[in-house]
Coordinates of C-alpha atoms and ligand atoms in Angstrom, one line a residue:
X176 CA -106.4 64.7 -316.1
X177 CA -103.2 63.0 -317.3
X178 CA -100.1 65.0 -317.9
X179 CA -96.4 64.4 -318.7
X180 CA -94.5 65.4 -315.5
X181 CA -90.8 65.9 -315.0
X182 CA -89.4 63.9 -312.1
X183 CA -85.7 65.0 -312.2
X184 CA -82.9 64.5 -314.8
X185 CA -83.9 61.9 -317.5
X186 CA -87.1 61.0 -315.6
X187 CA -90.6 61.7 -316.8
X188 CA -93.9 60.1 -315.8
X189 CA -97.5 60.4 -316.9
X190 CA -99.4 61.4 -313.8
X191 CA -102.9 62.3 -312.7
X192 CA -102.9 66.1 -312.0
X193 CA -105.7 68.6 -311.4
X194 CA -107.6 69.8 -314.5
X195 CA -106.6 73.4 -315.5
X196 CA -109.2 76.1 -314.8
X197 CA -109.8 79.6 -316.2
X198 CA -107.8 81.9 -314.0
X199 CA -108.2 85.1 -316.0
X200 CA -111.1 86.3 -318.1
X201 CA -108.9 86.2 -321.2
X202 CA -108.0 82.5 -320.8
X203 CA -109.2 79.5 -322.7
X204 CA -109.0 75.8 -321.9
X205 CA -107.9 73.6 -324.8
X206 CA -108.6 69.9 -325.0
X207 CA -105.4 68.7 -326.5
X208 CA -105.6 66.5 -329.6
X209 CA -101.9 66.3 -330.5
X210 CA -98.7 67.5 -328.7
X211 CA -95.1 67.0 -329.7
X212 CA -91.9 66.5 -327.8
X213 CA -89.4 69.2 -328.9
X214 CA -85.6 69.2 -328.9
X215 CA -85.7 72.0 -326.4
X216 CA -87.8 69.7 -324.1
X217 CA -84.6 67.6 -323.9
X218 CA -82.7 70.5 -322.3
X219 CA -85.4 70.5 -319.6
X220 CA -85.5 66.7 -319.4
X221 CA -81.7 66.7 -318.9
X222 CA -82.0 69.3 -316.2
X223 CA -80.1 72.1 -318.0
X224 CA -82.8 74.8 -317.7
X225 CA -82.8 76.5 -314.3
X226 CA -86.1 76.8 -312.5
X227 CA -87.8 73.8 -314.2
X228 CA -88.9 71.8 -311.2
X229 CA -89.8 68.2 -310.5
X230 CA -93.6 68.1 -310.8
X231 CA -93.7 70.6 -313.7
X232 CA -95.7 69.7 -316.8
X233 CA -93.9 69.6 -320.2
X234 CA -95.1 70.8 -323.6
X235 CA -95.1 73.9 -325.7
X236 CA -96.1 72.3 -329.0
X237 CA -99.8 71.5 -328.8
X238 CA -103.2 71.9 -330.5
X239 CA -106.8 70.9 -329.9
X240 CA -110.3 72.0 -329.3
X241 CA -111.4 75.1 -327.3
X242 CA -113.6 73.7 -324.5
X243 CA -113.9 76.8 -322.3
X244 CA -113.4 80.5 -323.0
X245 CA -113.2 83.4 -320.6
X246 CA -115.7 86.3 -321.0
X247 CA -113.1 88.8 -321.9
X248 CA -111.5 86.5 -324.5
X249 CA -115.0 86.1 -326.1
X250 CA -115.6 89.8 -326.1
X251 CA -112.2 90.7 -327.6
X252 CA -112.4 88.0 -330.2
X253 CA -115.9 87.1 -331.2
X254 CA -114.7 84.8 -334.0
X255 CA -113.2 82.3 -331.5
X256 CA -115.7 80.0 -330.0
X257 CA -116.0 76.9 -327.9
X258 CA -115.6 73.9 -330.3
X259 CA -113.1 75.6 -332.5
X260 CA -110.0 73.6 -333.5
X261 CA -106.8 75.6 -332.8
X262 CA -103.1 75.5 -332.8
X263 CA -101.3 77.4 -330.0
X264 CA -98.0 79.4 -330.5
X265 CA -95.4 78.4 -327.9
X266 CA -94.6 82.0 -326.8
X267 CA -97.4 83.6 -324.7
X268 CA -98.2 87.1 -326.0
X269 CA -100.6 89.8 -325.0
X270 CA -100.8 91.4 -328.4
X271 CA -100.7 95.0 -327.1
X272 CA -97.3 95.8 -325.6
X273 CA -94.6 97.4 -327.7
X274 CA -92.7 94.2 -328.6
X275 CA -96.1 92.5 -329.5
X276 CA -97.1 95.5 -331.6
X277 CA -93.7 95.2 -333.5
X278 CA -94.3 91.5 -334.2
X279 CA -91.7 90.4 -331.6
X280 CA -94.1 88.2 -329.7
X281 CA -91.5 86.0 -328.0
X282 CA -90.6 89.2 -326.1
X283 CA -94.0 90.1 -324.9
X284 CA -93.7 92.2 -321.7
X285 CA -97.0 91.1 -320.1
X286 CA -96.8 87.3 -320.2
X287 CA -94.1 86.4 -317.7
X288 CA -95.3 86.8 -314.1
X289 CA -91.8 85.8 -313.0
X290 CA -89.9 88.3 -315.1
X291 CA -87.8 89.2 -312.1
X292 CA -86.3 85.7 -312.1
X293 CA -85.4 85.9 -315.8
X294 CA -83.9 89.4 -315.3
X295 CA -81.4 88.0 -312.8
X296 CA -80.1 85.7 -315.5
X297 CA -80.7 87.6 -318.7
X298 CA -80.9 91.3 -317.8
X299 CA -84.4 91.6 -319.2
X300 CA -87.1 89.0 -319.5
X301 CA -88.5 87.4 -322.7
X302 CA -92.1 86.3 -322.9
X303 CA -93.6 83.5 -320.9
X304 CA -93.5 80.1 -322.6
X305 CA -95.7 77.1 -322.0
X306 CA -94.1 74.3 -320.0
X307 CA -90.7 75.9 -320.0
X308 CA -89.5 76.7 -316.4
X309 CA -90.7 79.0 -313.7
X310 CA -88.2 81.7 -314.9
X311 CA -90.3 81.8 -318.1
X312 CA -93.7 82.0 -316.4
X313 CA -94.2 78.7 -314.7
X314 CA -97.0 77.8 -317.1
X315 CA -98.1 74.2 -317.1
X316 CA -97.4 72.7 -320.6
X317 CA -99.5 71.1 -323.2
X318 CA -98.3 67.5 -323.0
X319 CA -101.5 66.8 -321.1
X320 CA -105.2 66.2 -321.8
X321 CA -106.0 69.8 -321.2
X322 CA -104.1 73.1 -321.1
X323 CA -104.9 76.6 -320.0
X324 CA -104.1 79.2 -322.6
X325 CA -103.7 82.8 -321.4
X326 CA -104.4 85.7 -323.8
X327 CA -106.7 83.4 -325.8
X328 CA -107.9 86.3 -327.9
X329 CA -104.3 86.6 -329.3
X330 CA -102.6 83.2 -329.5
X331 CA -104.9 80.4 -330.7
X332 CA -105.0 80.2 -334.5
X333 CA -108.0 78.5 -336.0
X334 CA -107.3 75.7 -338.5
X335 CA -109.5 74.2 -341.2
X336 CA -111.1 70.8 -340.6
X337 CA -109.7 69.3 -343.8
X338 CA -106.1 69.7 -342.6
X339 CA -104.8 67.0 -340.3
X340 CA -103.2 67.6 -336.9
X341 CA -99.9 66.4 -338.3
X342 CA -100.0 69.0 -341.1
X343 CA -100.5 72.0 -338.8
X344 CA -99.1 70.9 -335.4
X345 CA -95.5 72.1 -336.2
X346 CA -96.8 75.7 -336.8
X347 CA -96.7 75.9 -333.0
X348 CA -92.9 76.0 -332.9
X349 CA -90.5 74.0 -335.1
X350 CA -91.7 75.2 -338.5
X351 CA -91.7 79.0 -337.6
X352 CA -88.5 78.5 -335.7
X353 CA -86.7 77.0 -338.7
X354 CA -88.3 79.6 -341.0
X355 CA -87.2 82.5 -338.8
X356 CA -83.7 81.1 -338.7
X357 CA -83.5 81.5 -342.5
X358 CA -85.5 84.8 -342.5
X359 CA -82.9 86.3 -340.1
X360 CA -80.2 85.4 -342.7
X361 CA -81.7 87.8 -345.2
X362 CA -80.7 85.4 -348.0
X363 CA -79.5 87.0 -351.2
X364 CA -79.5 85.2 -354.6
X365 CA -76.3 83.1 -354.9
X366 CA -75.9 82.7 -351.1
X367 CA -74.6 79.4 -349.7
X368 CA -76.3 78.6 -346.4
X369 CA -75.0 76.1 -343.9
X370 CA -77.2 74.6 -341.2
X371 CA -75.8 72.9 -338.1
X372 CA -78.3 70.3 -336.8
X373 CA -80.6 68.1 -338.8
X374 CA -83.3 67.8 -336.2
X375 CA -86.8 69.2 -336.9
X376 CA -85.8 72.8 -336.7
X377 CA -82.7 72.2 -338.8
X378 CA -84.8 70.4 -341.4
X379 CA -87.2 73.3 -341.6
X380 CA -84.4 75.9 -341.7
X381 CA -83.0 74.0 -344.8
X382 CA -86.4 74.0 -346.4
X383 CA -86.9 77.7 -345.7
X384 CA -83.5 78.6 -347.0
X385 CA -84.2 76.8 -350.3
X386 CA -87.6 78.5 -350.6
X387 CA -86.0 81.9 -349.9
X388 CA -83.6 81.5 -352.8
X389 CA -80.3 80.1 -351.4
X390 CA -78.1 78.8 -354.2
X391 CA -76.9 75.9 -352.1
X392 CA -77.9 74.6 -348.6
X393 CA -75.5 72.4 -346.6
X394 CA -76.6 70.5 -343.5
X395 CA -74.2 69.3 -340.8
X396 CA -75.1 66.5 -338.4
X397 CA -73.9 63.0 -337.4
X398 CA -77.1 61.0 -337.6
X399 CA -77.2 59.4 -341.0
X400 CA -81.0 59.1 -341.3
X401 CA -81.5 62.7 -340.4
X402 CA -78.9 63.8 -343.0
X403 CA -80.7 61.6 -345.6
X404 CA -84.0 63.1 -344.6
X405 CA -82.7 66.6 -345.2
X406 CA -81.2 65.7 -348.5
X407 CA -84.5 64.0 -349.6
X408 CA -87.0 66.6 -348.4
X409 CA -85.1 69.9 -348.6
X410 CA -82.4 69.3 -351.2
X411 CA -79.7 70.1 -348.7
X412 CA -76.2 68.8 -349.2
X413 CA -75.4 66.6 -346.2
X414 CA -72.1 66.7 -344.3
X415 CA -71.5 64.1 -341.6
X416 CA -69.0 65.7 -339.1
X417 CA -67.9 62.2 -337.9
X418 CA -66.5 61.5 -341.4
X419 CA -65.1 64.9 -342.4
X420 CA -63.5 68.1 -341.3
X421 CA -66.5 70.5 -341.4
X422 CA -64.4 73.7 -341.7
X423 CA -62.2 72.3 -344.5
X424 CA -65.1 70.8 -346.4
X425 CA -67.2 74.0 -346.2
X426 CA -64.2 76.0 -347.5
X427 CA -63.9 73.5 -350.4
X428 CA -67.6 73.8 -351.2
X429 CA -67.5 77.6 -351.3
X430 CA -64.3 78.4 -353.2
X431 CA -62.5 79.1 -349.9
X432 CA -64.8 81.9 -348.7
X433 CA -67.1 79.9 -346.4
X434 CA -70.9 79.9 -346.4
X435 CA -72.5 83.4 -346.6
X436 CA -75.1 82.5 -343.9
X437 CA -74.9 80.0 -341.2
X438 CA -77.6 78.7 -338.9
X439 CA -77.1 77.1 -335.4
X440 CA -80.1 74.8 -335.0
X441 CA -78.3 72.7 -332.3
X442 CA -78.0 74.8 -329.1
X443 CA -76.6 74.0 -325.7
X444 CA -76.1 70.3 -325.9
X445 CA -73.9 70.1 -329.0
X446 CA -71.7 67.1 -329.6
X447 CA -68.4 67.1 -331.4
X448 CA -66.1 64.5 -332.8
X449 CA -63.2 66.3 -331.2
X450 CA -63.3 64.4 -327.9
X451 CA -61.1 66.8 -325.9
X452 CA -63.4 69.8 -326.7
X453 CA -66.5 67.9 -326.0
X454 CA -65.1 66.6 -322.7
X455 CA -64.0 70.1 -321.7
X456 CA -67.5 71.6 -322.5
X457 CA -69.4 68.8 -320.9
X458 CA -67.3 68.9 -317.7
X459 CA -67.9 72.7 -317.4
X460 CA -71.6 72.2 -318.1
X461 CA -72.0 69.4 -315.6
X462 CA -70.1 71.4 -312.9
X463 CA -72.3 74.4 -313.7
X464 CA -69.2 76.5 -314.6
X465 CA -70.7 77.0 -318.1
X466 CA -74.4 76.4 -318.9
X467 CA -73.8 75.4 -322.5
X468 CA -71.7 73.1 -324.8
X469 CA -71.4 75.6 -327.6
X470 CA -69.4 73.5 -330.1
X471 CA -71.7 73.9 -333.1
X472 CA -72.0 77.6 -332.5
X473 CA -68.2 78.1 -332.4
X474 CA -67.8 76.1 -335.6
X475 CA -70.6 78.0 -337.3
X476 CA -68.9 81.3 -336.4
X477 CA -65.5 80.2 -337.6
X478 CA -67.0 78.9 -340.8
X479 CA -69.1 81.9 -341.9
X480 CA -67.7 84.0 -344.8
X481 CA -66.4 87.5 -344.0
X482 CA -69.3 89.9 -343.7
X483 CA -71.7 87.0 -343.4
X484 CA -74.6 86.2 -341.0
X485 CA -74.8 83.9 -338.0
X486 CA -78.4 83.0 -337.2
X487 CA -78.9 81.3 -333.8
X488 CA -82.1 79.4 -333.1
X489 CA -80.7 76.5 -331.1
X490 CA -81.6 77.1 -327.5
X491 CA -79.1 78.5 -325.0
X492 CA -79.9 79.3 -321.4
X493 CA -77.0 81.1 -319.9
X494 CA -73.3 81.6 -320.4
X495 CA -70.8 80.2 -322.9
X496 CA -67.0 79.7 -322.6
X497 CA -64.4 80.2 -325.4
X498 CA -66.7 82.3 -327.5
X499 CA -64.9 83.5 -330.7
X500 CA -65.8 87.2 -330.4
X501 CA -62.5 88.1 -332.2
X502 CA -63.6 86.2 -335.2
X503 CA -67.0 88.0 -335.2
X504 CA -65.6 91.4 -334.7
X505 CA -62.7 91.4 -337.1
X506 CA -64.7 89.8 -339.9
X507 CA -67.8 92.1 -339.8
X508 CA -70.0 89.1 -339.0
X509 CA -73.7 89.8 -338.1
X510 CA -75.3 87.8 -335.4
X511 CA -79.1 87.4 -335.2
X512 CA -81.0 85.3 -332.8
X513 CA -84.2 84.9 -330.9
X514 CA -87.0 82.6 -329.8
X515 CA -89.4 82.4 -332.7
X516 CA -92.0 85.1 -333.0
X517 CA -94.5 82.5 -333.9
X518 CA -97.6 84.7 -334.2
X519 CA -95.9 86.8 -336.8
X520 CA -95.0 83.9 -339.1
X521 CA -98.1 81.8 -338.6
X522 CA -100.5 83.1 -341.2
X523 CA -98.0 83.0 -344.0
X524 CA -96.8 79.5 -343.1
X525 CA -100.4 78.3 -342.7
X526 CA -101.1 79.5 -346.3
X527 CA -98.1 77.7 -347.6
X528 CA -99.3 74.4 -345.9
X529 CA -102.8 75.1 -347.2
X530 CA -101.6 75.5 -350.8
X531 CA -99.4 72.3 -350.6
X532 CA -96.1 74.2 -350.9
X533 CA -94.9 72.9 -347.6
X534 CA -95.7 69.5 -346.1
X535 CA -94.1 69.5 -342.7
X536 CA -95.2 65.9 -341.9
X537 CA -92.0 64.4 -343.2
X538 CA -90.3 65.0 -339.8
X539 CA -92.6 62.7 -337.9
X540 CA -91.1 59.4 -336.9
X541 CA -93.4 58.3 -334.1
X542 CA -97.0 58.7 -333.0
X543 CA -97.4 57.5 -329.4
X544 CA -100.2 57.6 -326.8
X545 CA -99.6 60.2 -324.1
X546 CA -99.2 57.4 -321.6
X547 CA -96.0 56.4 -323.5
X548 CA -94.3 59.8 -323.2
X549 CA -91.4 58.4 -321.1
X550 CA -90.6 56.0 -323.9
X551 CA -90.9 58.9 -326.4
X552 CA -88.4 61.1 -324.5
X553 CA -86.0 58.2 -324.2
X554 CA -85.9 57.2 -327.9
X555 CA -85.8 60.9 -328.9
X556 CA -83.0 61.8 -326.6
X557 CA -80.9 58.8 -327.7
X558 CA -81.9 59.0 -331.3
X559 CA -83.0 55.4 -331.2
X560 CA -85.5 53.8 -333.7
X561 CA -84.6 56.6 -336.2
X562 CA -86.6 58.9 -333.9
X563 CA -86.8 62.5 -335.3
X564 CA -90.1 63.7 -333.9
X565 CA -92.6 62.2 -331.5
X566 CA -96.3 63.2 -331.6
X567 CA -98.2 62.3 -328.5
X568 CA -101.9 61.6 -328.6
X569 CA -103.7 62.3 -325.3
Ligands
LIG604 ZN1 -90.4 73.3 -329.4
LIG605 ZN1 -97.2 91.7 -325.3

């Protein structure tokens, strides 16, 4: 089959690789109909995630048709059958361990066969993730014609035929991730919510914050068309950090107190208009002295109101430098974070799409054949051609 394969920093290729096979009686094989390139794929693409190796297959946002089903998956879940159309959550979860039972499926204790590698970096291991490094399981991703899905009785979620791929594909990651970002804020009526990053996750975090009752949502980015998209589709108030002082403007918009809840939907490759800070972070990151460029996170922490909440869904891989712990501690700020527990949010978000309350398709800028994946990564990384989200069609 054809698959999108990493070749080293900023290099991807579509190559012929062996078809996936059932390896475990609970596996399924999915024939992929749509798969998206994610902002977090760019961290892999750029070489910032340890243990993602040349030859590895990208992709944790994919859906398609069940073409093979292991005997134990059939037995445990009789309603799932060959021929069903499904979306697949990006965290791999067994459904039975303590975190899974508590709805914390991105922390499944049974889906990362390389947990020891993750423990060296993080102390404990999160779940395995499709196409996201050997440290997180070494699972081939779904930017391919076929993908093997472990714990097929737990993950795949059946979707109705009358909903298009574009309507449901983002339930695999970016919609639940944005939703969880707002959910972790525990938004109270009257709250002002500020979101760093107007990429797909930031767009959905803005939308979720509005639905959850925020009085005002402010979105911070530097890409004009992304800010305009958030204003149009989520009602967020746009701030372009290249044209304004974010801290000052946020104070002015909140009678001096700062936003009650702040969301980091940027993660480890943040840019800033303060050249010295960016150069410092970038130098440390390139020299592997720090694994992140945490400018957006620092700014979010310094902005949030006393007693407020910082919700982090932008992806970080390791250690940060110049982390304002004093600001957090002295001002009673709550920090909440995590990879999205997609399985937990999926049924509710599916119903909201089904009823027409949410139409996630507005983030899509490009549909490309799988064969053009390298072009897709390139324009997405450089934000060319007003690229916000690329959907690949195998
Ligand atoms: Zn993703
Ligand atoms: Zn589990």
